[in-house]
Amino acid sequence: MRKQNASRRAATLLLLPALLLSLCACGPGNGRRIKSGAAAQAPSVAIRHFDLDAGNENAELFFEIPVLTEASSAADRFNDFFLSLYGDFAEKELGRVREILASAAPGTPSAENPYRDCWTAQVRDCSQRWISISLSYDWYMGGVLDYGINGYAFDRLSGERLYLNDLLPGSEDRIKSVIACGLKEKYPELVEMADFQGNTPLDALEKLTVPEIDFFIAEGGVITVVFDKYELAPGAAGMLIVPLPGDVAWETVRI
């Protein structure tokens, strides 16, 4: 999503001044802690809320993004990333929801059974070294409620997105072994649960690459890995949130 066409970039530039109007303090969100560096004043981050009209008063549709409220190339990269996410949502999701509503059974949605497609942004950790954001979503259009968390971390100085192997030293196998320890510690009843093909959550984890693994940095530098429903375990297990174990002897964080 880092690449944008000319029209998307123009839309971004038009939206940005409005995004800076609504500010919130940058603040918090156990497990493996990483030091957040100097205790200098953290950058200011705003949360911008966009309501979209799905054409039905009983269907709520919104998307939130963080905005770094300073003038710098790092802030531009950070803001462009999330503006692109919002642009994709507004362009694709609004039409999809309207199609669902058009084909819904008479009387649905209703005040008693409203539909939702909502994305809520939260600043998880914020320092002079990095900024970590989560986007929590819940989606209900009749049937089963879907929900989850997308996690993001960014280098404070460059504005580039960070992945687990940017933050933690060691091989992919080592990083995944620590995540496996976290899964066993928090979800001991799930690690042996097999799907209809006989794969356990640990088998599914082994098939992922480290850059594919979603995470955010929680308050105080706790690296917290998140897996959506069905990503590692059967849907009944729900979303899995795994703080990395705090007793792992990691070397210095890379950034």
XYZ file of N, CA and C in Angstrom:
765
model
N 0.814 -1.207 0.000
C 0.000 0.000 0.000
C 0.854 1.265 0.000
N 2.203 1.096 -0.065
C 3.024 2.286 -0.031
C 2.985 3.036 -1.357
N 2.665 2.310 -2.462
C 2.630 2.957 -3.754
C 1.253 3.546 -3.990
N 1.199 4.770 -4.465
C -0.071 5.437 -4.720
C -0.019 6.046 -6.105
N -1.158 6.049 -6.781
C -1.193 6.718 -8.064
C -1.382 8.209 -7.857
N -1.326 8.961 -8.962
C -1.355 10.420 -8.842
C -2.648 10.917 -8.234
N -3.769 10.301 -8.581
C -5.043 10.773 -8.048
C -5.154 10.493 -6.567
N -4.650 9.339 -6.111
C -4.684 9.025 -4.691
C -3.819 10.003 -3.909
N -2.613 10.340 -4.454
C -1.745 11.292 -3.782
C -2.405 12.657 -3.682
N -3.097 13.065 -4.744
C -3.770 14.363 -4.699
C -4.856 14.368 -3.635
N -5.596 13.261 -3.543
C -6.639 13.172 -2.515
C -6.036 13.225 -1.127
N -4.880 12.589 -0.962
C -4.201 12.612 0.326
C -3.834 14.025 0.734
N -3.289 14.793 -0.207
C -2.882 16.154 0.106
C -4.067 17.033 0.464
N -5.223 16.765 -0.158
C -6.416 17.535 0.169
C -6.960 17.188 1.543
N -6.841 15.915 1.931
C -7.395 15.469 3.202
C -6.534 15.871 4.396
N -5.220 15.951 4.212
C -4.325 16.069 5.347
C -4.585 17.278 6.234
N -4.808 18.499 5.694
C -5.050 19.623 6.619
C -6.235 19.391 7.544
N -7.292 18.754 7.020
C -8.462 18.501 7.872
C -8.150 17.482 8.956
N -7.224 16.562 8.653
C -6.924 15.523 9.628
C -6.215 16.081 10.857
N -5.537 17.202 10.712
C -4.760 17.744 11.814
C -5.591 18.534 12.804
N -6.881 18.670 12.545
C -7.729 19.479 13.406
C -8.123 18.759 14.681
N -8.191 17.424 14.628
C -8.715 16.668 15.765
C -7.585 15.933 16.457
N -7.062 16.463 17.568
C -5.887 15.902 18.206
C -6.246 15.094 19.431
N -5.411 14.083 19.698
C -5.510 13.379 20.971
C -4.106 13.169 21.483
N -3.971 13.025 22.787
C -2.642 12.839 23.363
C -2.111 11.482 22.968
N -0.838 11.398 22.696
C -0.216 10.120 22.380
C 0.140 9.434 23.680
N -0.433 8.286 23.937
C -0.196 7.641 25.211
C -0.215 6.143 25.092
N -0.556 5.398 26.153
C -0.447 3.974 26.178
C -1.508 3.185 25.427
N -1.408 1.723 25.568
C -2.311 0.695 25.140
C -2.548 -0.353 26.270
N 1.507 -8.242 29.292
C 2.796 -8.335 29.827
C 3.570 -9.226 28.905
N 4.562 -9.212 28.925
C 5.278 -9.929 27.921
C 6.665 -9.375 27.710
N 7.216 -9.652 26.536
C 8.580 -9.259 26.198
C 8.667 -7.753 26.021
N 9.458 -7.063 26.849
C 9.563 -5.605 26.797
C 10.829 -5.199 26.055
N 10.720 -4.130 25.277
C 11.883 -3.560 24.628
C 11.971 -2.104 25.033
N 13.163 -1.616 25.271
C 13.334 -0.261 25.765
C 12.945 0.753 24.695
N 12.236 1.782 25.112
C 11.741 2.768 24.154
C 12.670 3.958 23.997
N 13.921 3.828 24.454
C 14.911 4.852 24.174
C 14.789 6.054 25.086
N 15.232 7.215 24.564
C 15.283 8.432 25.370
C 13.910 8.825 25.872
N 13.886 9.485 27.033
C 12.627 9.873 27.647
C 12.176 11.246 27.175
N 12.610 11.640 25.981
C 12.199 12.924 25.429
C 10.700 12.910 25.145
N 10.151 14.093 24.921
C 8.714 14.192 24.689
C 8.311 13.400 23.452
N 7.299 12.579 23.589
C 6.829 11.764 22.471
C 6.105 12.639 21.462
N 6.123 12.248 20.197
C 5.419 13.026 19.187
C 3.918 13.009 19.418
N 3.237 14.016 18.904
C 1.792 14.112 19.070
C 1.085 13.416 17.913
N 0.119 12.584 18.255
C -0.636 11.832 17.257
C -2.117 12.146 17.425
N -2.780 12.427 16.323
C -4.226 12.650 16.319
C -4.924 11.403 15.814
N -6.150 11.197 16.262
C -6.993 10.134 15.707
C -8.115 10.812 14.928
N -8.205 10.495 13.647
C -9.228 11.062 12.776
C -10.313 10.020 12.509
N -11.551 10.404 12.704
C -12.704 9.505 12.561
C -13.474 9.880 11.295
N -13.666 8.907 10.409
C -14.430 9.113 9.182
C -15.713 8.285 9.225
N -16.860 8.933 9.227
C -18.138 8.233 9.077
C -18.480 8.161 7.595
N -18.914 6.991 7.140
C -19.336 6.814 5.759
C -20.819 6.462 5.733
N -21.502 6.946 4.737
C -22.946 6.739 4.622
C -23.227 5.501 3.791
N -23.721 4.463 4.464
C -24.043 3.224 3.763
C -25.444 3.257 3.157
N -26.188 4.342 3.408
C -27.529 4.453 2.843
C -28.598 3.787 3.678
N -28.271 3.420 4.921
C -29.246 2.777 5.807
C -28.930 3.220 7.234
N -29.908 3.790 7.919
C -29.675 4.327 9.254
C -29.323 3.251 10.275
N -29.577 2.000 9.955
C -29.274 0.900 10.866
C -27.973 0.179 10.508
N -27.175 0.797 9.666
C -25.863 0.245 9.311
C -24.800 1.293 9.626
N -23.912 0.973 10.555
C -22.851 1.901 10.948
C -21.568 1.548 10.217
N -20.956 2.548 9.643
C -19.762 2.337 8.833
C -18.784 3.469 9.134
N -17.628 3.125 9.739
C -16.631 4.173 9.966
C -15.228 3.589 9.935
N -14.268 4.496 9.755
C -12.861 4.113 9.686
C -12.063 5.199 10.379
N -11.153 4.795 11.275
C -10.302 5.751 11.972
C -8.841 5.546 11.584
N -8.113 6.647 11.527
C -6.687 6.567 11.256
C -5.929 7.512 12.192
N -4.661 7.193 12.487
C -3.824 8.119 13.241
C -3.165 9.112 12.288
N -2.866 10.293 12.802
C -2.175 11.317 12.016
C -1.058 11.895 12.872
N 0.152 11.850 12.361
C 1.285 12.444 13.048
C 1.295 13.937 12.757
N 1.202 14.742 13.809
C 0.928 16.168 13.643
C 2.188 17.016 13.691
N 3.116 16.695 12.806
C 4.318 17.502 12.699
C 4.719 17.578 11.233
N 5.570 18.520 10.909
C 6.027 18.687 9.537
C 7.391 18.023 9.392
N 7.406 16.844 8.789
C 8.655 16.126 8.538
C 8.401 15.068 7.485
N 9.475 14.594 6.864
C 9.324 13.542 5.854
C 8.853 12.249 6.502
N 9.278 11.982 7.754
C 8.818 10.783 8.463
C 7.318 10.854 8.708
N 6.833 12.020 9.127
C 5.398 12.193 9.344
C 4.634 12.018 8.037
N 5.183 12.520 6.940
C 4.515 12.368 5.640
C 4.359 10.893 5.278
N 5.421 10.104 5.491
C 5.339 8.672 5.166
C 4.305 7.972 6.050
N 4.347 8.270 7.331
C 3.401 7.690 8.281
C 1.967 8.051 7.885
N 1.716 9.317 7.648
C 0.359 9.769 7.310
C -0.110 9.215 5.975
N 0.784 9.177 4.981
C 0.409 8.641 3.672
C -0.007 7.170 3.770
N 0.684 6.419 4.633
C 0.356 4.996 4.792
C -1.087 4.818 5.248
N -1.466 5.548 6.303
C -2.813 5.367 6.839
C -3.878 6.039 5.977
N -3.540 7.137 5.325
C -4.485 7.727 4.379
C -4.767 6.778 3.222
N -3.752 6.030 2.816
C -3.948 5.036 1.762
C -4.877 3.919 2.222
N -4.716 3.484 3.497
C -5.630 2.475 4.038
C -7.070 2.986 4.018
N -7.257 4.234 4.465
C -8.599 4.801 4.451
C -9.121 4.949 3.026
N -8.273 5.382 2.108
C -8.705 5.527 0.723
C -9.174 4.207 0.132
N -8.444 3.131 0.405
C -8.855 1.809 -0.078
C -10.190 1.391 0.531
N -10.345 1.653 1.831
C -11.593 1.295 2.512
C -12.774 2.054 1.904
N -12.615 3.369 1.755
C -13.708 4.189 1.224
C -14.046 3.793 -0.209
N -13.035 3.411 -0.972
C -13.255 3.088 -2.377
C -13.904 1.722 -2.567
N -13.478 0.737 -1.756
C -13.917 -0.646 -1.984
C -15.010 -1.101 -1.019
N -14.848 -0.774 0.262
C -15.741 -1.338 1.267
C -17.127 -0.720 1.229
N -17.204 0.562 0.949
C -18.510 1.221 0.909
C -19.407 0.568 -0.131
N -18.874 0.316 -1.311
C -19.663 -0.342 -2.351
C -20.065 -1.750 -1.960
N -19.159 -2.481 -1.321
C -19.470 -3.852 -0.904
C -20.601 -3.870 0.116
N -20.543 -2.952 1.103
C -21.586 -2.899 2.125
C -22.928 -2.531 1.495
N -22.937 -1.596 0.583
C -24.189 -1.212 -0.068
C -24.773 -2.366 -0.870
N -23.935 -3.183 -1.485
C -24.425 -4.368 -2.201
C -25.058 -5.356 -1.228
N -24.440 -5.549 -0.074
C -24.987 -6.454 0.943
C -26.343 -5.946 1.426
N -26.421 -4.649 1.687
C -27.674 -4.074 2.161
C -28.775 -4.177 1.110
N -28.407 -4.019 -0.138
C -29.398 -4.090 -1.216
C -29.992 -5.491 -1.342
N -29.230 -6.500 -0.981
C -29.710 -7.876 -1.098
C -30.190 -8.460 0.227
N -30.192 -7.640 1.298
C -30.609 -8.130 2.622
C -32.101 -8.427 2.641
N -32.486 -9.322 3.538
C -33.899 -9.671 3.688
C -34.691 -8.460 4.168
N -35.966 -8.370 3.803
C -36.792 -7.243 4.270
C -36.747 -7.122 5.795
N -36.605 -5.878 6.267
C -36.559 -5.642 7.697
C -35.191 -5.772 8.317
N -34.188 -6.078 7.495
C -32.808 -6.166 8.000
C -31.913 -5.234 7.194
N -31.006 -4.566 7.868
C -30.837 -4.505 9.320
C -31.970 -3.728 9.982
N -31.993 -3.754 11.301
C -33.020 -3.037 12.051
C -32.373 -2.376 13.265
N -33.170 -1.572 13.979
C -32.646 -0.927 15.188
C -32.249 -1.976 16.227
N -32.964 -3.111 16.234
C -32.666 -4.184 17.188
C -31.521 -5.067 16.701
N -31.267 -5.068 15.414
C -30.224 -5.911 14.823
C -29.432 -5.097 13.799
N -28.667 -4.095 14.278
C -27.940 -3.219 13.354
C -26.726 -3.917 12.746
N -26.336 -3.453 11.575
C -25.131 -3.944 10.923
C -23.985 -2.976 11.219
N -22.744 -3.523 11.178
C -21.561 -2.705 11.488
C -20.388 -3.107 10.599
N -19.625 -2.108 10.216
C -18.323 -2.320 9.583
C -17.449 -1.179 10.096
N -16.790 -1.404 11.236
C -16.177 -0.312 11.986
C -14.715 -0.626 12.311
N -13.853 0.353 12.065
C -12.420 0.230 12.310
C -11.984 1.328 13.273
N -11.471 0.936 14.435
C -11.111 1.874 15.492
C -9.601 1.904 15.685
N -9.016 3.102 15.601
C -7.569 3.254 15.747
C -7.201 3.552 17.187
N -6.072 3.011 17.627
C -5.571 3.270 18.969
C -4.049 3.376 18.936
N -3.518 4.388 19.615
C -2.068 4.500 19.781
C -1.664 3.550 20.906
N -0.852 2.566 20.579
C -0.459 1.562 21.568
C 0.801 1.955 22.340
N 1.810 2.438 21.630
C 3.026 2.915 22.276
C 3.644 3.978 21.385
N 4.240 4.968 22.002
C 4.694 6.130 21.250
C 5.919 6.702 21.930
N 7.034 6.782 21.223
C 8.263 7.290 21.808
C 9.061 8.012 20.741
N 10.250 8.426 21.085
C 11.130 9.029 20.087
C 11.727 7.980 19.158
N 11.470 6.706 19.461
C 12.076 5.627 18.684
C 11.092 4.972 17.717
N 9.864 4.829 18.140
C 8.855 4.215 17.293
C 7.466 4.709 17.665
N 6.519 4.439 16.778
C 5.101 4.652 17.054
C 4.395 3.359 16.671
N 3.582 2.840 17.575
C 2.842 1.619 17.280
C 1.341 1.885 17.376
N 0.627 1.405 16.384
C -0.808 1.653 16.222
C -1.530 0.322 16.064
N -2.752 0.248 16.566
C -3.610 -0.887 16.222
C -4.891 -0.374 15.579
N -5.395 -1.142 14.636
C -6.710 -0.906 14.047
C -7.572 -2.108 14.395
N -8.537 -1.908 15.303
C -9.456 -2.977 15.702
C -10.709 -2.884 14.849
N -11.148 -3.996 14.332
C -12.330 -3.972 13.471
C -13.389 -4.939 13.982
N -14.638 -4.567 13.777
C -15.729 -5.520 13.953
C -16.703 -5.341 12.800
N -17.107 -6.466 12.261
C -17.898 -6.529 11.031
C -19.070 -7.470 11.247
N -20.264 -6.941 11.075
C -21.457 -7.774 11.213
C -22.479 -7.345 10.171
N -22.816 -8.265 9.301
C -23.821 -8.011 8.272
C -24.849 -9.143 8.271
N -25.242 -9.556 9.479
C -26.081 -10.736 9.616
C -25.172 -11.958 9.711
N -25.621 -13.001 10.340
C -24.787 -14.201 10.453
C -23.777 -14.081 11.578
N -22.510 -14.360 11.269
C -21.461 -14.433 12.283
C -20.720 -13.104 12.381
N -20.467 -12.672 13.618
C -19.673 -11.473 13.857
C -18.209 -11.773 13.568
N -17.578 -10.904 12.792
C -16.148 -11.028 12.531
C -15.441 -9.867 13.224
N -14.269 -10.129 13.767
C -13.548 -9.096 14.506
C -12.064 -9.440 14.495
N -11.247 -8.442 14.815
C -9.816 -8.689 14.870
C -9.049 -7.402 15.090
N -7.726 -7.523 15.085
C -6.836 -6.389 15.275
C -5.716 -6.466 14.246
N -5.482 -5.365 13.565
C -4.303 -5.225 12.727
C -3.303 -4.342 13.468
N -2.064 -4.798 13.574
C -1.056 -4.049 14.306
C -0.009 -3.454 13.385
N 0.514 -2.300 13.778
C 1.511 -1.595 12.970
C 2.545 -0.962 13.891
N 3.790 -0.937 13.427
C 4.853 -0.222 14.123
C 5.681 0.523 13.085
N 6.114 1.730 13.447
C 6.847 2.580 12.513
C 8.082 3.156 13.177
N 9.155 3.209 12.409
C 10.367 3.883 12.847
C 10.070 5.369 12.975
N 10.320 5.906 14.152
C 9.981 7.298 14.420
C 10.775 8.271 13.553
N 12.040 7.951 13.245
C 12.906 8.881 12.528
C 12.707 8.838 11.021
N 12.389 7.653 10.481
C 12.250 7.531 9.033
C 10.795 7.478 8.570
N 9.884 7.083 9.469
C 8.494 6.905 9.083
C 8.219 5.598 8.374
N 9.227 4.722 8.283
C 9.049 3.439 7.610
C 8.380 2.429 8.541
N 7.555 1.572 7.936
C 6.919 0.513 8.726
C 7.952 -0.512 9.158
N 7.801 -1.012 10.387
C 8.700 -2.005 10.952
C 8.001 -3.357 11.036
N 8.782 -4.413 10.873
C 8.297 -5.776 11.030
C 9.066 -6.434 12.179
N 8.606 -7.592 12.610
C 9.228 -8.219 13.769
C 10.728 -8.407 13.585
N 11.149 -8.805 12.384
C 12.576 -9.029 12.170
C 13.351 -7.728 12.007
N 12.661 -6.578 11.979
C 13.355 -5.294 12.075
C 13.656 -4.943 13.529
N 12.829 -5.444 14.433
C 12.969 -5.114 15.853
C 13.788 -6.133 16.621
N 13.659 -7.402 16.264
C 14.256 -8.463 17.063
C 15.367 -9.160 16.301
N 16.481 -9.412 16.964
C 17.590 -10.115 16.320
C 17.334 -11.612 16.270
N 18.186 -12.309 15.565
C 18.060 -13.752 15.487
C 17.364 -14.183 14.216
N 17.376 -15.468 13.976
C 16.802 -16.045 12.770
C 15.283 -16.075 12.844
N 14.654 -16.331 11.689
C 13.195 -16.500 11.672
C 12.785 -17.645 12.587
N 13.545 -18.723 12.581
C 13.201 -19.873 13.426
C 13.227 -19.480 14.902
N 14.192 -18.647 15.286
C 14.276 -18.246 16.687
C 13.081 -17.375 17.075
N 12.751 -16.428 16.200
C 11.620 -15.544 16.501
C 10.326 -16.352 16.601
N 10.128 -17.284 15.664
C 8.903 -18.092 15.701
C 8.882 -19.037 16.898
N 10.042 -19.463 17.357
C 10.062 -20.333 18.544
C 9.619 -19.562 19.784
N 9.967 -18.267 19.858
C 9.524 -17.452 20.986
C 8.016 -17.231 20.924
N 7.490 -17.003 19.702
C 6.033 -16.862 19.554
C 5.343 -18.155 19.969
N 5.920 -19.300 19.593
C 5.349 -20.594 19.990
C 5.334 -20.730 21.509
N 6.387 -20.254 22.176
C 6.404 -20.284 23.651
C 5.271 -19.436 24.217
N 5.049 -18.257 23.599
C 3.962 -17.395 24.046
C 2.604 -18.041 23.857
N 2.410 -18.737 22.731
C 1.151 -19.444 22.491
C 0.925 -20.531 23.535
N 1.951 -21.295 23.819
C 1.820 -22.375 24.801
C 1.514 -21.826 26.190
N 2.102 -20.667 26.498
C 1.911 -20.082 27.820
C 0.507 -19.527 27.998
N -0.006 -18.841 26.957
C -1.307 -18.192 27.101
C -2.469 -19.082 26.694
N -2.256 -19.956 25.709
C -3.347 -20.798 25.199
C -2.941 -22.270 25.226
N -2.658 -22.813 26.406
C -2.193 -24.210 26.461
C -3.217 -25.193 25.908
N -4.497 -24.830 25.991
C -5.537 -25.749 25.512
C -5.658 -25.761 23.992
N -5.015 -24.775 23.314
C -5.181 -24.658 21.870
C -4.042 -25.254 21.063
N -2.862 -25.338 21.651
C -1.689 -25.649 20.839
C -1.751 -27.047 20.214
N -2.529 -27.947 20.801
C -2.666 -29.286 20.231
C -3.972 -29.457 19.448
N -4.776 -28.377 19.371
C -6.045 -28.459 18.653
C -5.780 -28.537 17.147
N -6.266 -29.577 16.506
C -6.009 -29.770 15.079
C -7.245 -29.435 14.252
N -7.023 -28.918 13.041
C -8.139 -28.675 12.139
C -8.475 -29.952 11.390
N -9.373 -29.854 10.414
C -9.835 -31.069 9.731
C -8.734 -31.700 8.884
N -7.649 -30.958 8.645
C -6.512 -31.516 7.907
C -5.417 -32.026 8.844
N -5.658 -31.903 10.150
C -4.693 -32.388 11.118
C -3.622 -31.393 11.510
N -3.751 -30.127 11.074
C -2.754 -29.116 11.396
C -3.074 -28.436 12.726
N -2.076 -28.275 13.567
C -2.235 -27.574 14.840
C -1.844 -26.099 14.648
N -2.168 -25.233 15.616
C -1.721 -23.834 15.524
C -0.208 -23.698 15.360
N 0.566 -24.577 15.982
C 2.020 -24.512 15.839
C 2.440 -24.884 14.422
N 1.728 -25.809 13.801
C 1.995 -26.136 12.390
C 1.710 -24.938 11.497
N 0.581 -24.274 11.769
C 0.216 -23.102 10.971
C 1.227 -21.974 11.151
N 1.706 -21.790 12.390
C 2.717 -20.772 12.651
C 3.982 -21.055 11.857
N 4.356 -22.300 11.775
C 5.586 -22.674 11.084
C 5.542 -22.310 9.597
N 4.349 -22.263 9.024
C 4.209 -21.968 7.591
C 4.261 -20.473 7.275
N 4.167 -19.622 8.312
C 4.209 -18.177 8.095
C 5.644 -17.689 8.043
N 5.876 -16.616 7.300
C 7.156 -15.922 7.398
C 7.033 -14.856 8.481
N 8.132 -14.463 9.079
C 8.087 -13.485 10.163
C 7.477 -12.153 9.713
N 7.806 -11.621 8.509
C 7.160 -10.363 8.105
C 5.644 -10.465 7.942
N 5.110 -11.675 7.799
C 3.659 -11.855 7.689
C 2.963 -11.817 9.044
N 3.712 -11.921 10.124
C 3.118 -12.037 11.454
C 2.774 -10.648 11.983
N 1.513 -10.457 12.308
C 0.994 -9.159 12.734
C 1.322 -8.925 14.210
N 1.672 -7.669 14.556
C 1.988 -7.358 15.945
C 1.833 -5.863 16.178
N 1.738 -5.502 17.451
C 1.887 -4.112 17.857
C 2.769 -4.071 19.092
N 3.303 -2.889 19.378
C 4.094 -2.691 20.592
C 3.170 -2.063 21.622
N 2.893 -2.778 22.683
C 1.985 -2.284 23.710
C 2.728 -1.333 24.643
N 1.990 -0.759 25.582
C 2.552 0.220 26.515
C 3.802 -0.313 27.192
N 4.841 0.500 27.211
C 6.076 0.115 27.863
C 6.969 -0.764 27.025
N 6.620 -1.000 25.757
C 7.481 -1.776 24.874
C 7.217 -3.263 24.857
N 6.015 -3.690 25.193
C 5.679 -5.119 25.146
C 5.294 -5.504 23.725
N 6.087 -6.363 23.104
C 5.776 -6.822 21.758
C 4.628 -7.822 21.848
N 3.535 -7.518 21.176
C 2.315 -8.320 21.267
C 1.900 -8.774 19.878
N 1.935 -10.080 19.660
C 1.603 -10.665 18.366
C 0.113 -10.957 18.317
N -0.516 -10.718 17.161
C -1.949 -10.970 17.011
C -2.213 -11.828 15.779
N -3.123 -12.795 15.957
C -3.538 -13.670 14.867
C -5.053 -13.596 14.730
N -5.528 -13.371 13.516
C -6.958 -13.303 13.257
C -7.613 -14.670 13.431
N -8.933 -14.659 13.536
C -9.692 -15.920 13.527
C -9.296 -16.720 12.291
N -9.150 -18.013 12.466
C -8.837 -18.970 11.402
C -7.374 -18.923 10.949
N -6.599 -17.918 11.378
C -5.221 -17.820 10.881
C -4.352 -18.955 11.417
N -4.527 -19.278 12.710
C -3.763 -20.373 13.307
C -4.637 -21.510 13.792
N -5.847 -21.173 14.246
C -6.696 -22.159 14.914
C -8.104 -22.104 14.342
N -8.935 -23.117 14.610
C -10.330 -23.070 14.170
C -11.031 -21.807 14.666
N -12.071 -21.392 13.948
C -12.752 -20.139 14.244
C -13.277 -20.041 15.660
N -13.631 -21.169 16.270
C -14.156 -21.147 17.638
C -13.131 -20.603 18.629
N -11.848 -20.669 18.284
C -10.806 -20.154 19.177
C -10.775 -18.635 19.173
N -11.342 -18.020 18.135
C -11.366 -16.565 18.054
C -10.006 -15.981 17.718
N -9.861 -14.711 17.988
C -8.598 -14.017 17.763
C -7.613 -14.376 18.873
N -6.335 -14.535 18.523
C -5.306 -14.876 19.492
C -4.380 -13.672 19.680
N -4.194 -13.238 20.931
C -3.333 -12.105 21.267
C -2.225 -12.640 22.170
N -0.983 -12.534 21.722
C 0.121 -13.216 22.388
C 1.241 -12.235 22.745
N 1.313 -11.765 24.008
C 2.499 -11.008 24.435
C 3.701 -11.950 24.439
N 4.805 -11.523 23.851
C 5.967 -12.405 23.821
C 6.513 -12.574 25.235
N 6.946 -13.777 25.583
C 7.383 -14.062 26.955
C 8.471 -13.106 27.412
N 8.357 -12.633 28.655
C 9.272 -11.635 29.169
C 10.605 -12.182 29.640
N 10.751 -13.509 29.718
C 11.998 -14.062 30.256
C 12.948 -14.504 29.154
N 12.651 -14.107 27.907
C 13.524 -14.489 26.805
C 14.728 -13.547 26.769
N 15.920 -14.095 26.667
C 17.134 -13.272 26.705
C 17.467 -12.739 25.318
N 16.730 -11.727 24.905
C 16.996 -11.099 23.611
C 18.211 -10.191 23.711
N 18.848 -10.000 22.574
C 19.923 -9.032 22.489
C 19.297 -7.641 22.328
N 20.126 -6.654 22.028
C 19.633 -5.284 21.873
C 18.670 -5.202 20.703
N 17.593 -4.440 20.883
C 16.654 -4.224 19.789
C 17.380 -3.517 18.655
N 17.029 -3.842 17.429
C 17.825 -3.382 16.296
C 17.733 -1.904 16.010
N 16.553 -1.298 16.166
C 16.460 0.113 15.780
C 16.861 1.003 16.948
